[in-house]
Coordinates of C-alpha atoms in Angstrom, one line a residue:
X12 CA -18.1 -20.4 6.1
X13 CA -17.9 -23.3 3.6
X14 CA -21.5 -22.6 2.6
X15 CA -20.8 -18.9 2.0
X16 CA -17.7 -19.6 0.0
X17 CA -19.7 -22.0 -2.2
X18 CA -22.2 -19.3 -2.9
X19 CA -19.5 -16.8 -3.6
X20 CA -17.8 -19.1 -6.2
X21 CA -21.1 -19.7 -7.9
X22 CA -21.9 -16.1 -8.2
X23 CA -18.3 -15.4 -9.4
X24 CA -18.7 -17.9 -12.3
X25 CA -22.3 -17.0 -13.3
X26 CA -22.6 -13.2 -12.9
X27 CA -21.1 -10.3 -14.9
X28 CA -18.2 -8.2 -13.6
X29 CA -18.9 -5.2 -11.4
X30 CA -16.4 -3.6 -9.0
X31 CA -13.3 -4.3 -11.0
X32 CA -14.5 -2.1 -13.9
X33 CA -14.7 0.9 -11.6
X34 CA -12.4 3.7 -12.9
X35 CA -9.7 4.7 -10.4
X36 CA -8.0 8.1 -10.5
X37 CA -4.5 7.5 -9.3
X38 CA -2.0 10.4 -8.7
X39 CA 1.3 9.1 -10.2
X40 CA 4.8 10.4 -9.8
X41 CA 3.7 11.9 -6.5
X42 CA 7.3 11.7 -5.1
X43 CA 8.7 13.6 -8.1
X44 CA 8.1 17.3 -8.8
X45 CA 8.2 17.0 -12.5
X46 CA 7.6 19.8 -15.0
X47 CA 8.4 18.0 -18.2
X48 CA 7.5 14.5 -19.5
X49 CA 7.9 12.4 -22.6
X50 CA 4.7 10.4 -23.6
X51 CA 4.3 7.6 -26.2
X52 CA 2.1 4.6 -26.4
X53 CA 2.8 0.9 -26.3
X54 CA 0.0 -1.0 -28.0
X55 CA -2.9 1.3 -28.8
X56 CA -3.6 4.6 -30.4
X57 CA -4.2 7.6 -28.1
X58 CA -6.2 10.8 -28.7
X59 CA -5.5 14.1 -27.0
X60 CA -8.4 16.2 -25.7
X61 CA -8.8 19.6 -24.0
X62 CA -11.9 21.0 -22.4
X63 CA -12.9 22.0 -26.0
X64 CA -12.6 18.5 -27.5
X65 CA -10.2 16.3 -29.3
X66 CA -7.2 18.1 -30.9
X67 CA -4.5 15.5 -31.7
X68 CA -4.0 11.7 -32.3
X69 CA -0.7 10.1 -31.5
X70 CA 0.4 7.6 -34.2
X71 CA 2.5 4.4 -33.8
X72 CA 6.2 5.2 -33.1
X73 CA 5.6 8.8 -32.3
X74 CA 6.0 10.6 -29.0
X75 CA 5.2 14.1 -27.6
X76 CA 6.7 16.2 -24.9
X77 CA 4.4 17.7 -22.3
X78 CA 5.5 20.6 -20.2
X79 CA 4.2 23.0 -17.6
X80 CA 4.9 26.4 -19.2
X81 CA 3.9 29.3 -17.0
X82 CA 1.1 27.4 -15.4
X83 CA -0.3 25.9 -18.6
X84 CA 0.2 22.6 -20.4
X85 CA 2.3 22.9 -23.5
X86 CA 2.5 19.9 -25.9
X87 CA 5.2 19.6 -28.6
X88 CA 6.1 16.9 -31.1
X89 CA 9.7 17.4 -32.0
X90 CA 10.1 21.1 -32.5
X91 CA 6.5 21.6 -33.6
X92 CA 4.2 23.1 -30.9
X93 CA 0.8 21.4 -31.0
X94 CA -0.8 23.8 -28.5
X95 CA -1.1 25.1 -24.9
X96 CA -4.0 24.0 -22.7
X97 CA -5.4 24.3 -19.2
X98 CA -6.1 20.6 -18.9
X99 CA -5.2 17.6 -21.1
X100 CA -6.9 14.3 -21.3
X101 CA -5.2 11.4 -23.1
X102 CA -7.5 8.6 -24.0
X103 CA -6.9 5.1 -25.4
X104 CA -9.0 3.8 -28.3
X105 CA -9.4 0.2 -27.0
X106 CA -9.6 -1.5 -23.6
X107 CA -6.2 -2.8 -22.6
X108 CA -4.2 -0.1 -24.2
X109 CA -1.0 1.0 -22.5
X110 CA 1.4 3.9 -22.7
X111 CA 4.9 5.0 -21.5
X112 CA 5.9 8.1 -19.5
X113 CA 9.5 9.3 -18.9
X114 CA 10.1 12.3 -16.7
X115 CA 12.5 14.7 -18.4
X116 CA 12.8 17.3 -15.6
X117 CA 13.9 15.9 -13.3
X118 CA 15.0 12.8 -15.2
X119 CA 13.6 9.5 -13.9
X120 CA 13.0 6.0 -15.1
X121 CA 10.4 5.3 -17.8
X122 CA 7.2 3.8 -16.5
X123 CA 4.4 2.0 -18.3
X124 CA 0.7 2.4 -17.5
X125 CA -2.6 1.1 -18.7
X126 CA -5.8 3.2 -19.0
X127 CA -6.0 6.9 -19.7
X128 CA -4.2 10.0 -18.5
X129 CA -5.2 13.4 -17.1
X130 CA -2.7 16.2 -16.8
X131 CA -3.1 19.5 -15.1
X132 CA -0.8 22.3 -14.0
X133 CA 0.1 22.2 -10.3
X134 CA 2.0 25.4 -9.6
X135 CA 5.1 25.1 -11.8
X136 CA 4.8 21.3 -12.0
X137 CA 2.6 18.7 -13.6
X138 CA -0.2 16.9 -11.8
X139 CA -0.4 13.5 -13.5
X140 CA -3.4 11.3 -13.0
X141 CA -3.7 7.7 -14.3
X142 CA -7.4 7.0 -14.9
X143 CA -7.5 3.2 -14.9
X144 CA -10.0 0.4 -14.3
X145 CA -9.7 -1.1 -10.9
X146 CA -8.6 -4.5 -12.1
X147 CA -5.8 -3.0 -14.2
X148 CA -4.8 -0.8 -11.3
X149 CA -4.7 -3.9 -9.0
X150 CA -2.3 -5.8 -11.3
X151 CA 0.1 -2.8 -11.0
X152 CA -0.3 -2.7 -7.2
X153 CA 0.4 -6.5 -6.9
X154 CA 3.5 -6.2 -9.1
X155 CA 4.8 -3.2 -7.0
X156 CA 3.8 -4.5 -3.5
X157 CA 4.5 -8.3 -4.0
X158 CA 7.1 -8.6 -6.6
X159 CA 7.2 -11.0 -9.5
X160 CA 8.1 -14.4 -8.0
X161 CA 5.3 -15.4 -5.6
X162 CA 2.6 -18.1 -5.9
X163 CA -0.7 -17.4 -7.5
X164 CA -2.4 -18.2 -4.2
X165 CA -0.5 -15.4 -2.5
X166 CA -1.4 -13.0 -5.3
X167 CA -5.0 -13.8 -4.6
X168 CA -4.5 -12.8 -1.0
X169 CA -2.9 -9.5 -2.0
X170 CA -5.6 -8.9 -4.7
X171 CA -8.4 -9.2 -2.1
X172 CA -6.8 -6.9 0.4
X173 CA -5.6 -4.4 -2.2
X174 CA -9.1 -4.2 -3.7
X175 CA -10.6 -3.8 -0.3
X176 CA -8.1 -1.0 0.6
X177 CA -8.7 0.8 -2.7
X178 CA -12.5 0.8 -2.4
X179 CA -12.5 1.8 1.2
X180 CA -10.1 4.7 0.7
X181 CA -11.0 5.9 -2.8
X182 CA -12.0 9.3 -1.5
X183 CA -8.8 9.8 0.5
X184 CA -7.3 12.5 -1.9
X185 CA -10.4 13.8 -3.6
X186 CA -9.6 17.3 -2.5
X187 CA -6.4 17.1 -4.6
X188 CA -8.3 15.9 -7.7
X189 CA -7.6 12.1 -7.5
X190 CA -8.5 9.2 -5.3
X191 CA -5.2 7.6 -4.3
X192 CA -1.5 8.2 -4.7
X193 CA 1.1 5.7 -6.0
X194 CA 3.1 5.8 -2.8
X195 CA 3.2 4.0 0.5
X196 CA 0.7 6.4 2.0
X197 CA -1.8 4.4 -0.1
X198 CA -0.5 1.4 -2.0
X199 CA 2.7 1.4 -4.1
X200 CA 1.7 1.5 -7.8
X201 CA 4.4 1.8 -10.5
X202 CA 2.2 0.9 -13.4
X203 CA 2.5 -2.0 -15.7
X204 CA 5.9 -3.7 -15.2
X205 CA 6.1 -7.5 -15.8
X206 CA 2.8 -8.7 -17.4
X207 CA 2.9 -11.6 -15.0
X208 CA 0.1 -14.0 -15.9
X209 CA -0.2 -15.4 -12.3
X210 CA -0.9 -11.8 -11.1
X211 CA -3.4 -11.2 -13.9
X212 CA -5.2 -14.5 -13.2
X213 CA -5.2 -13.9 -9.4
X214 CA -7.0 -10.5 -9.9
X215 CA -9.5 -12.1 -12.3
X216 CA -10.2 -15.2 -10.1
X217 CA -10.9 -13.0 -7.1
X218 CA -13.0 -10.5 -9.1
X219 CA -15.3 -8.5 -6.8
X220 CA -14.1 -10.3 -3.6
X221 CA -13.6 -7.9 -0.7
X222 CA -13.3 -8.2 3.1
X223 CA -16.0 -6.7 5.3
X224 CA -16.8 -6.5 9.0
X225 CA -20.0 -7.7 10.7
X226 CA -21.7 -4.4 9.6
X227 CA -20.8 -5.0 6.0
X228 CA -18.3 -2.2 5.9
X229 CA -15.0 -2.6 4.1
X230 CA -12.4 -3.5 6.7
X231 CA -9.2 -1.6 7.2
X232 CA -7.1 -4.1 5.2
X233 CA -3.7 -3.1 6.8
X234 CA -0.6 -5.0 5.8
X235 CA 3.1 -4.7 6.1
X236 CA 6.3 -6.8 5.5
X237 CA 6.8 -9.1 8.5
X238 CA 5.2 -9.4 12.0
X239 CA 8.3 -10.9 13.7
X240 CA 6.2 -13.7 15.1
X241 CA 3.2 -11.7 16.5
X242 CA 0.8 -9.2 15.0
X243 CA -0.5 -6.1 16.9
X244 CA -3.9 -5.0 18.1
X245 CA -5.0 -2.0 16.1
X246 CA -5.4 0.2 19.2
X247 CA -1.7 -0.4 20.1
X248 CA -0.6 1.4 17.0
X249 CA -3.7 3.6 16.1
X250 CA -6.4 4.9 18.4
X251 CA -9.4 2.6 17.5
X252 CA -9.8 -1.1 18.4
X253 CA -11.2 -3.1 15.6
X254 CA -12.6 -6.6 16.0
X255 CA -10.8 -8.0 12.9
X256 CA -7.4 -6.5 13.8
X257 CA -6.5 -8.6 16.8
X258 CA -3.0 -9.6 17.9
X259 CA -2.2 -13.2 16.8
X260 CA 0.8 -15.4 17.3
X261 CA 2.4 -15.7 13.8
X262 CA 4.9 -18.6 13.4
X263 CA 4.7 -18.2 9.6
X264 CA 6.8 -15.0 9.7
X265 CA 9.8 -16.6 11.4
X266 CA 13.0 -17.0 9.5
X267 CA 12.1 -14.7 6.6
X268 CA 14.1 -11.8 5.1
X269 CA 12.6 -9.2 7.4
X270 CA 12.0 -11.2 10.5
X271 CA 15.0 -9.9 12.5
X272 CA 17.1 -6.7 12.7
X273 CA 19.5 -5.0 15.1
X274 CA 20.3 -1.4 15.8
X275 CA 23.2 -0.1 18.0
X276 CA 23.0 3.2 19.8
X277 CA 25.3 4.9 22.3
X278 CA 24.2 4.1 25.9
X279 CA 24.6 7.8 26.9
X280 CA 22.6 8.9 23.8
X281 CA 19.8 6.4 24.6
X282 CA 19.5 7.5 28.3
X283 CA 19.6 11.2 27.3
X284 CA 16.8 10.5 24.8
X285 CA 14.6 8.8 27.4
X286 CA 15.3 11.8 29.8
X287 CA 14.7 14.7 27.4
X288 CA 12.0 13.3 25.2
X289 CA 10.0 11.3 27.7
X290 CA 10.9 12.6 31.1
X291 CA 12.0 9.1 32.2
X292 CA 13.4 8.9 35.8
X293 CA 17.0 8.2 34.8
X294 CA 18.2 9.2 38.3
X295 CA 16.5 6.1 39.7
X296 CA 18.8 3.0 39.6
X297 CA 15.9 0.5 39.4
X298 CA 14.2 2.4 36.6
X299 CA 17.4 2.6 34.6
X300 CA 18.0 -1.1 35.0
X301 CA 14.5 -1.8 33.6
X302 CA 15.1 0.5 30.7
X303 CA 18.3 -1.1 29.8
X304 CA 17.1 -4.7 30.1
X305 CA 13.7 -4.3 28.4
X306 CA 12.4 -7.5 26.9
X307 CA 9.2 -8.3 25.0
X308 CA 8.1 -11.9 25.4
X309 CA 5.0 -10.8 23.5
X310 CA 4.3 -7.5 21.9
X311 CA 3.7 -4.5 24.1
X312 CA 2.2 -1.0 23.6
X313 CA 4.5 0.8 26.1
X314 CA 8.2 0.9 26.7
X315 CA 9.2 -0.7 30.1
X316 CA 5.7 -0.1 31.7
X317 CA 2.5 1.8 30.9
X318 CA 3.1 4.1 33.9
X319 CA 5.9 5.8 32.1
X320 CA 3.6 6.6 29.1
X321 CA 6.3 6.0 26.5
X322 CA 4.7 4.6 23.4
X323 CA 6.8 2.1 21.4
X324 CA 5.3 3.7 18.3
X325 CA 7.0 7.0 19.3
X326 CA 10.3 5.3 19.8
X327 CA 10.0 3.6 16.5
X328 CA 9.3 6.9 14.7
X329 CA 12.1 8.8 16.6
X330 CA 14.8 6.2 15.9
X331 CA 13.5 5.1 12.5
X332 CA 13.2 1.5 13.6
X333 CA 11.9 -1.3 11.5
X334 CA 9.2 -2.2 14.1
X335 CA 8.1 -1.7 17.7
X336 CA 9.0 -5.3 18.5
X337 CA 12.4 -5.2 20.1
X338 CA 14.5 -6.1 23.2
X339 CA 17.2 -4.0 24.8
X340 CA 20.6 -5.2 25.9
X341 CA 23.7 -3.2 27.0
X342 CA 27.1 -4.2 25.7
X343 CA 29.9 -1.9 27.0
X344 CA 29.0 1.7 26.2
X345 CA 26.3 0.7 23.7
X346 CA 22.6 -0.2 23.7
X347 CA 21.7 -3.0 21.3
X348 CA 18.2 -3.2 20.1
X349 CA 17.3 -6.7 18.9
X350 CA 14.2 -6.4 16.8
X351 CA 11.7 -8.6 15.1
X352 CA 9.6 -7.9 12.1
X353 CA 9.3 -5.0 9.7
X354 CA 6.3 -2.6 9.6
X355 CA 3.5 -1.4 11.9
X356 CA 2.5 -5.0 12.7
X357 CA -1.3 -4.5 12.3
X358 CA -3.1 -7.0 10.1
X359 CA -1.5 -9.1 7.5
X360 CA 2.2 -10.0 7.4
X361 CA 3.2 -10.3 3.7
X362 CA 6.1 -12.6 4.3
X363 CA 4.0 -14.7 6.7
X364 CA 1.2 -14.9 4.2
X365 CA 3.6 -15.9 1.4
X366 CA 4.9 -18.7 3.6
X367 CA 1.4 -19.9 4.4
X368 CA 0.6 -20.2 0.7
X369 CA 3.8 -22.0 0.1
X370 CA 2.8 -24.5 2.8
X371 CA -0.4 -25.2 1.0
X372 CA -2.9 -22.9 2.7
X373 CA -5.6 -21.3 0.5
X374 CA -6.0 -17.6 0.2
X375 CA -9.2 -17.6 2.4
X376 CA -7.3 -19.4 5.2
X377 CA -4.6 -16.8 5.1
X378 CA -7.0 -13.9 5.1
X379 CA -9.0 -15.2 8.0
X380 CA -5.9 -16.0 10.0
X381 CA -4.6 -12.4 9.9
X382 CA -8.0 -10.6 9.8
X383 CA -9.9 -12.3 12.6
X384 CA -13.7 -12.0 12.4
X385 CA -13.6 -10.5 8.9
X386 CA -15.9 -11.9 6.2
X387 CA -15.1 -12.5 2.5
X388 CA -18.0 -11.4 0.2
X389 CA -18.7 -10.9 -3.4
X390 CA -19.8 -7.3 -4.0
X391 CA -22.5 -8.4 -6.4
X392 CA -24.2 -10.1 -3.4
X393 CA -24.1 -7.0 -1.2
X394 CA -27.8 -6.5 -1.2
X395 CA -28.3 -10.2 -0.3
X396 CA -26.0 -9.8 2.7
X397 CA -27.6 -6.6 3.9
X398 CA -31.0 -8.1 3.8
X399 CA -30.0 -11.4 5.4

């Protein structure tokens, strides 16, 4: 591994950029059905194009309102109507340019983005697509997913897994006209928020680095908030076992913000749920005793025992629990669920990874701890690895 890493670093220093200049089409404001936005630019001039060509340039200090009007895109500057179009493309004049969007209907917070913008009518609403180079997209993802106060080494961890995720899943929403959304069903992306230099440097210093499996395919770079002390095998949450998503004991996630939780439920309600939703044998005294004293010394897939076929993932979904990693105790007429961790538990624990970096571990140590048997490669050397 040390030899490979040395080769990777040499290539990183001596070769031109590659993957991080790929343009990503990201569907933004996907949780808002907006029909009317205000657009202005931050630090570049922007030209407006339709399918027929350029028709307008936005000057410094100016803004325009963009609205879905009867299934078409209407653009107005003040009270002056610029025109109505089927599609609108808003393009920056220089690399690094950024703009601002504020939803007017319904009203929402202003957001800042880099790159270009594509706007289409989607029924009575606007379909808003940020067309942005991968490296600039990753900066926004790291800000949204990791916050503004972590170490640069942790931001390197998040940069590698977020790049891997984006490239592996970039066709996920192609039928809808973009690659990825800005929501948790992909990676949270709220645009350009902080201009944190540590994040920008982390993306740059891991340029083109991705994680692959033994067949040189991008791994499923799953991550979540906190493991509670143990990660989960992929097949215990999803259907497919993956060699690099194995359960590992994770002491680095202990004592963090999301490492413990409690939920209290009526005992009668809990027993009724097991009976009606899972056909659990509540009439059997021994079975009820097992259900009400359930304990996970290590993570399990099934509640009580596999023979009852009650998946912990189903219980988590039905009761909106933070994780599947919990014990059950009865106190009076209540069932107390004492839980550990936050998230699905497969792959990398963000709080655990942050702690590892704070303890002095390098980003590669962290990645290989959580993604067992995965390999870090530079995409510019893909041909070399495939022929090796």
